[in-house]
Short mmCIF file of C-alpha atoms in Angstrom, two decimals:
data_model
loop_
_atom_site.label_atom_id
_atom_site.label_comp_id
_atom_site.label_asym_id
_atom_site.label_seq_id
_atom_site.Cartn_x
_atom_site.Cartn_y
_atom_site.Cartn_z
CA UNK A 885 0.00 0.00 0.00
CA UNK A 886 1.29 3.43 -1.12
CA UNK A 887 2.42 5.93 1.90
CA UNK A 888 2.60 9.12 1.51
CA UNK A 889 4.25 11.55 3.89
CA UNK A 890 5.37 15.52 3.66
CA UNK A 891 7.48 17.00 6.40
CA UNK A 892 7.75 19.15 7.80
CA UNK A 893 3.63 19.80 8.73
CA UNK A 894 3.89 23.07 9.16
CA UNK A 895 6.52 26.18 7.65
CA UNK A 896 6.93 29.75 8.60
CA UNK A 897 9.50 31.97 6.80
CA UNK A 898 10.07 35.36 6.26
CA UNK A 899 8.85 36.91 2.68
CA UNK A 900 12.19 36.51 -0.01
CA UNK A 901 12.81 33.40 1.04
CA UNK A 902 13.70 30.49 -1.13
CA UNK A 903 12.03 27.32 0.91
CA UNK A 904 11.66 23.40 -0.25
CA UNK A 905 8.64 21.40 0.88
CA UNK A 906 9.22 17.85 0.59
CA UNK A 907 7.48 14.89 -0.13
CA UNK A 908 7.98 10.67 0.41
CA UNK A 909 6.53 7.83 -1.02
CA UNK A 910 6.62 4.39 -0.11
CA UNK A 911 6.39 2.54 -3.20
CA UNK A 912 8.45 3.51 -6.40
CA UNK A 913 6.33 2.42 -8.67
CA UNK A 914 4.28 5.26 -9.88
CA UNK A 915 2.63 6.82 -12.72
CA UNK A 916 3.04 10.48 -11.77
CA UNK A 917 3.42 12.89 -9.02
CA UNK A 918 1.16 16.12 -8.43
CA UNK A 919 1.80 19.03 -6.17
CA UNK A 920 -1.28 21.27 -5.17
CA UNK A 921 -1.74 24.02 -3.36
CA UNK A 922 -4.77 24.65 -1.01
CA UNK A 923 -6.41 27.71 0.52
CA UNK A 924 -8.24 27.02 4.09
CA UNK A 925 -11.66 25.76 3.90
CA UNK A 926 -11.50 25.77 -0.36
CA UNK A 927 -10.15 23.13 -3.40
CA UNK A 928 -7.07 21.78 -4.58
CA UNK A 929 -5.53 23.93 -7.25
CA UNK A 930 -2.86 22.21 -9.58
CA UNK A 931 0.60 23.69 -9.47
CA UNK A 932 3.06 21.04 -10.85
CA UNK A 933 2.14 17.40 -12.52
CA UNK A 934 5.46 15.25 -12.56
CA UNK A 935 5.23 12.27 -14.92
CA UNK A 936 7.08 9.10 -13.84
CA UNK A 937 9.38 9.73 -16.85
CA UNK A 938 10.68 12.99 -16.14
CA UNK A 939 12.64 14.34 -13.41
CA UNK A 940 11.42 18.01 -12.91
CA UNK A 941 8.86 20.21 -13.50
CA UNK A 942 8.56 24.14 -13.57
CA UNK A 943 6.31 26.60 -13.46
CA UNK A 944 7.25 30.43 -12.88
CA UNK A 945 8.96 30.19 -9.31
CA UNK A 946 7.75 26.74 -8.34
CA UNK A 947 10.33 23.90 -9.40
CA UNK A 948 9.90 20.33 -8.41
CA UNK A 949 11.51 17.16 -8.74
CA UNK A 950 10.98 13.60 -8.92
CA UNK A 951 13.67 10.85 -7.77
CA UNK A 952 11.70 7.84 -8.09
CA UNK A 953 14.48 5.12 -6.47
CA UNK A 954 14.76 7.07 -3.62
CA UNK A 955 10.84 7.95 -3.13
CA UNK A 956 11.07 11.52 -3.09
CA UNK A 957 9.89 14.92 -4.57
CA UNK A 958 10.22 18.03 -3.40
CA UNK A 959 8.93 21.66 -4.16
CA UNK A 960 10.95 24.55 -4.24
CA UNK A 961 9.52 28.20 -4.36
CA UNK A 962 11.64 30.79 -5.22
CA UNK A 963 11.50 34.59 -3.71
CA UNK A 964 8.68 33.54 -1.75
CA UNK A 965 5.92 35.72 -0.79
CA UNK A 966 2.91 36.31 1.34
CA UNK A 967 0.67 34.94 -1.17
CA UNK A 968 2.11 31.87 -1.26
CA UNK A 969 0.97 31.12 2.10
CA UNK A 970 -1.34 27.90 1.87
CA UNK A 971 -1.67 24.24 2.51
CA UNK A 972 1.20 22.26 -0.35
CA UNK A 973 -0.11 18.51 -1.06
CA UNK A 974 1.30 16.14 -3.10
CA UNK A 975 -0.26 13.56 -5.16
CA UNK A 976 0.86 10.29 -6.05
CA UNK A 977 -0.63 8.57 -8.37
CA UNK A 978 0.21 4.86 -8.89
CA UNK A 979 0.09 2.50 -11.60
CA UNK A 980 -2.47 3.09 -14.32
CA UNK A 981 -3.92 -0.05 -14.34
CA UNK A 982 -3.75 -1.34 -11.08
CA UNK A 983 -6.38 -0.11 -8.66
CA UNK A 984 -7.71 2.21 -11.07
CA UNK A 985 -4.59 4.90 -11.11
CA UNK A 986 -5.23 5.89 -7.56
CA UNK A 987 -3.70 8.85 -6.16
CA UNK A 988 -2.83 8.61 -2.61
CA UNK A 989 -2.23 12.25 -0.86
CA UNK A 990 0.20 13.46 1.93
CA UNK A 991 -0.96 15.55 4.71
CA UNK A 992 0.36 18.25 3.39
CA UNK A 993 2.70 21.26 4.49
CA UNK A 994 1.22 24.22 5.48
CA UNK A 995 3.30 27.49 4.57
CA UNK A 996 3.33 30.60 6.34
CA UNK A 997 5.23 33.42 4.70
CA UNK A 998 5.27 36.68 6.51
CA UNK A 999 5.78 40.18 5.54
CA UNK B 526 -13.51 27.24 -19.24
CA UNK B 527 -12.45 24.10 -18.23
CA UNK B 528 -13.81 23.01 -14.87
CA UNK B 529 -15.67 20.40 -12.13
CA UNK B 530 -18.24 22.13 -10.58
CA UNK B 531 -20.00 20.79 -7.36
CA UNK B 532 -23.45 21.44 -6.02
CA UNK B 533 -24.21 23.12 -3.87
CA UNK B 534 -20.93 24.42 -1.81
CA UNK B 535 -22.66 24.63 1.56
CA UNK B 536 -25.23 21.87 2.95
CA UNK B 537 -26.97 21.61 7.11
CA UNK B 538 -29.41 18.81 6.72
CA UNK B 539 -30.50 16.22 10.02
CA UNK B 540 -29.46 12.33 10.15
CA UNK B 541 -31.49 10.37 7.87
CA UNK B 542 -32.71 12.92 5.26
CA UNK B 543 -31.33 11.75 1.64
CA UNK B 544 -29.55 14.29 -0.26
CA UNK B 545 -27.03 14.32 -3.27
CA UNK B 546 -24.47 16.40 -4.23
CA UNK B 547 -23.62 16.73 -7.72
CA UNK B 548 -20.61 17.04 -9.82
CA UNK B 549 -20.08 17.98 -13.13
CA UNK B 550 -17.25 18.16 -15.14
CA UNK B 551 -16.84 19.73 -18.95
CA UNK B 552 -13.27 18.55 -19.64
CA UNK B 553 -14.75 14.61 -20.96
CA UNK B 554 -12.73 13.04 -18.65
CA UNK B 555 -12.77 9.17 -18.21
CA UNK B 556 -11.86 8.97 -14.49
CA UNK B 557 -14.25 10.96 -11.66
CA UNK B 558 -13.59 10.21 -7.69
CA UNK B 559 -15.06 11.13 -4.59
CA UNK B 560 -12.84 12.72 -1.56
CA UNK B 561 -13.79 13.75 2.02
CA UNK B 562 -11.56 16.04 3.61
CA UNK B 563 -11.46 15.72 7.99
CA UNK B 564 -8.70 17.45 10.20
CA UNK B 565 -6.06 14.94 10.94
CA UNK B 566 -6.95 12.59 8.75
CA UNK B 567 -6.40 14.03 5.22
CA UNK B 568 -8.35 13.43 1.99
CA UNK B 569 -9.70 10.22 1.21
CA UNK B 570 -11.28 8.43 -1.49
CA UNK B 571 -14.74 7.26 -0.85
CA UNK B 572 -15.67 6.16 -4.83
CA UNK B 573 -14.77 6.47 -8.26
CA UNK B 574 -15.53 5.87 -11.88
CA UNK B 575 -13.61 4.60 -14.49
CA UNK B 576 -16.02 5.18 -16.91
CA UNK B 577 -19.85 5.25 -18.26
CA UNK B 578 -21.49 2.97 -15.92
CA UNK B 579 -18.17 1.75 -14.20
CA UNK B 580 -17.58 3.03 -10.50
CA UNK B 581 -15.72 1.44 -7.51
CA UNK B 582 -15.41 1.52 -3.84
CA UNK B 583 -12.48 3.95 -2.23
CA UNK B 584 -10.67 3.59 1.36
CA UNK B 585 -13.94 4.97 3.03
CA UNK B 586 -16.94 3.97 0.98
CA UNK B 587 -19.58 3.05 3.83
CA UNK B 588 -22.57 5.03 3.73
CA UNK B 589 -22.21 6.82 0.40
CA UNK B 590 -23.25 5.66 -2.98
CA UNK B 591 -22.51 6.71 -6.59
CA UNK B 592 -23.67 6.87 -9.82
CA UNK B 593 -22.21 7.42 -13.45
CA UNK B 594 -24.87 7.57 -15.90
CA UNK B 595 -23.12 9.78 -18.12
CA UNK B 596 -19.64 11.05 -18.85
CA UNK B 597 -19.54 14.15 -17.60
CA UNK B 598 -21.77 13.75 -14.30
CA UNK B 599 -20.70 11.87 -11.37
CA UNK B 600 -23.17 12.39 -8.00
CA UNK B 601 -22.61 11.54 -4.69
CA UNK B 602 -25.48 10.05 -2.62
CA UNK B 603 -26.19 10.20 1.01
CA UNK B 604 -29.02 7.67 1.58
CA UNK B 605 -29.13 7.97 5.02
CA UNK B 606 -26.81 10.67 6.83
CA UNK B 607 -25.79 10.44 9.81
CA UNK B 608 -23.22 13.11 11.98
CA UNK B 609 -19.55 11.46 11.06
CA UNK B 610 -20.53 12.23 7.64
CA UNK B 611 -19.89 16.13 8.40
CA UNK B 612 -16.84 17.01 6.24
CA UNK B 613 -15.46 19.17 3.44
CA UNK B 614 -16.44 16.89 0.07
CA UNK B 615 -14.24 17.34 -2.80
CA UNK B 616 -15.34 15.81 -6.71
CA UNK B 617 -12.24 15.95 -8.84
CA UNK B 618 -11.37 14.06 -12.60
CA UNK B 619 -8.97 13.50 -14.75
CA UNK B 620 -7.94 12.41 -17.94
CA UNK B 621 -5.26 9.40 -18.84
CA UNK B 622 -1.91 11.57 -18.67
CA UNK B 623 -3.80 15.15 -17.67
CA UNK B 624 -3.66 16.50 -13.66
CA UNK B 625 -6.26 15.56 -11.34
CA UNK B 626 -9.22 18.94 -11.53
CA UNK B 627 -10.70 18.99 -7.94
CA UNK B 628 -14.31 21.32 -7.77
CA UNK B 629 -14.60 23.96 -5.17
CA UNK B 630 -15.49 21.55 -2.56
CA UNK B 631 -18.93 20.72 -0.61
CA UNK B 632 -18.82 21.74 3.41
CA UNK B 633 -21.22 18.70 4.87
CA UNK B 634 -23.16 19.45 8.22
CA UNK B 635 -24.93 16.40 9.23
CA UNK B 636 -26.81 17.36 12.77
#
């Protein structure tokens, strides 16, 4: 059964700083990886969708990478600000035809970036 | 725009009254699922559909049903609610290779 966990549960920073959220599965084999971003009390929003063939993803100041043999990802946010501050999931989705593709989630970090 | 859209966002009913929330999605995705949200325990699947007419039990499917009569639509069915069914209900769907969509969420009050 695929484990996901994200450490650490909760972040606080200072606004400009650079910050990685991480993420660790339990069982390699996987079909993709998603990180999400969530607001308190509203949906998932999709920020980054790592296929199991490809190492990184990027979008603007959000970079994240996928080492499948060791059963990590992490997110890295660049300059960050005060907007940014939210609940970070990830996603992992496993095989595509076992169990339907399910994606099993993390608990998620939740980011605090003050001004 | 390309979206899932639940219905409605806010619900207070008493144990035992049926209801349904709906989901809709306009992307013609295959693949439609079913989370509840709870403090502490994170989201989990409760059911989700393959396809037309094709839907399967989640981690925590006890108490809900589902439906998928047609592509696009994908409602969630309380027969029978009772209080531990309060929670923050999230549709979501996807294509083969495309990101999981997740709607706006339903907030659950079951007194």
């Amino acid at each position: 059964k695929q484990e996901v966990t994200q450490i650490p549960a909760a972040l606080s920073v200072p606004e400009g700083e650079n910050l990685v959220l991480n993420c660790s599965f339990t069982d390699s084999a996987i079909y993709n990886l998603q990180w999400f971003r969530q607001d308190p009390g509203k949906g998932l929003t999709s920020l980054l969708l790592i296929q199991s063939s490809q190492r990184e993803q990027t979008s603007g100041r959000l970079n994240a990478s996928l080492d499948k043999s060791s059963g990590r990802s992490t997110l890295y946010i660049a300059a960050s600000q005060p907007g940014d501050s939210a609940t970070y999931l990830c996603a992992v989705r496993t095989g595509y035809n076992t169990n339907a593709g399910k994606s099993t989630f993390g608990d998620g970090t939740t980011l605090t970036v003050k001004p | 725009e390309a979206q899932v859209t639940q219905n409605p966002r806010y619900l207070i009913t008493v144990t035992g009254k049926k209801l349904t929330v709906t989901c809709s999605q306009n992307m013609n995705h295959e693949y439609m699922s079913w989370y509840r949200q709870d403090p502490g325990l994170g989201l989990r699947q409760i059911y989700y559909s393959m396809n037309v007419e094709v839907t399967d039990k989640g981690d925590v499917p006890e108490g809900y049903k589902v439906s998928r009569k047609e592509k696009r639509n994908f409602p969630l069915i309380l027969e029978s609610p009772s209080p531990n069914q309060t929670s923050l209900y999230f549709c979501a769907s996807r294509g083969l290779d495309s990101p999981l969509h997740f709607g706006n969420g339903t907030r659950l009050t079951v007194t």
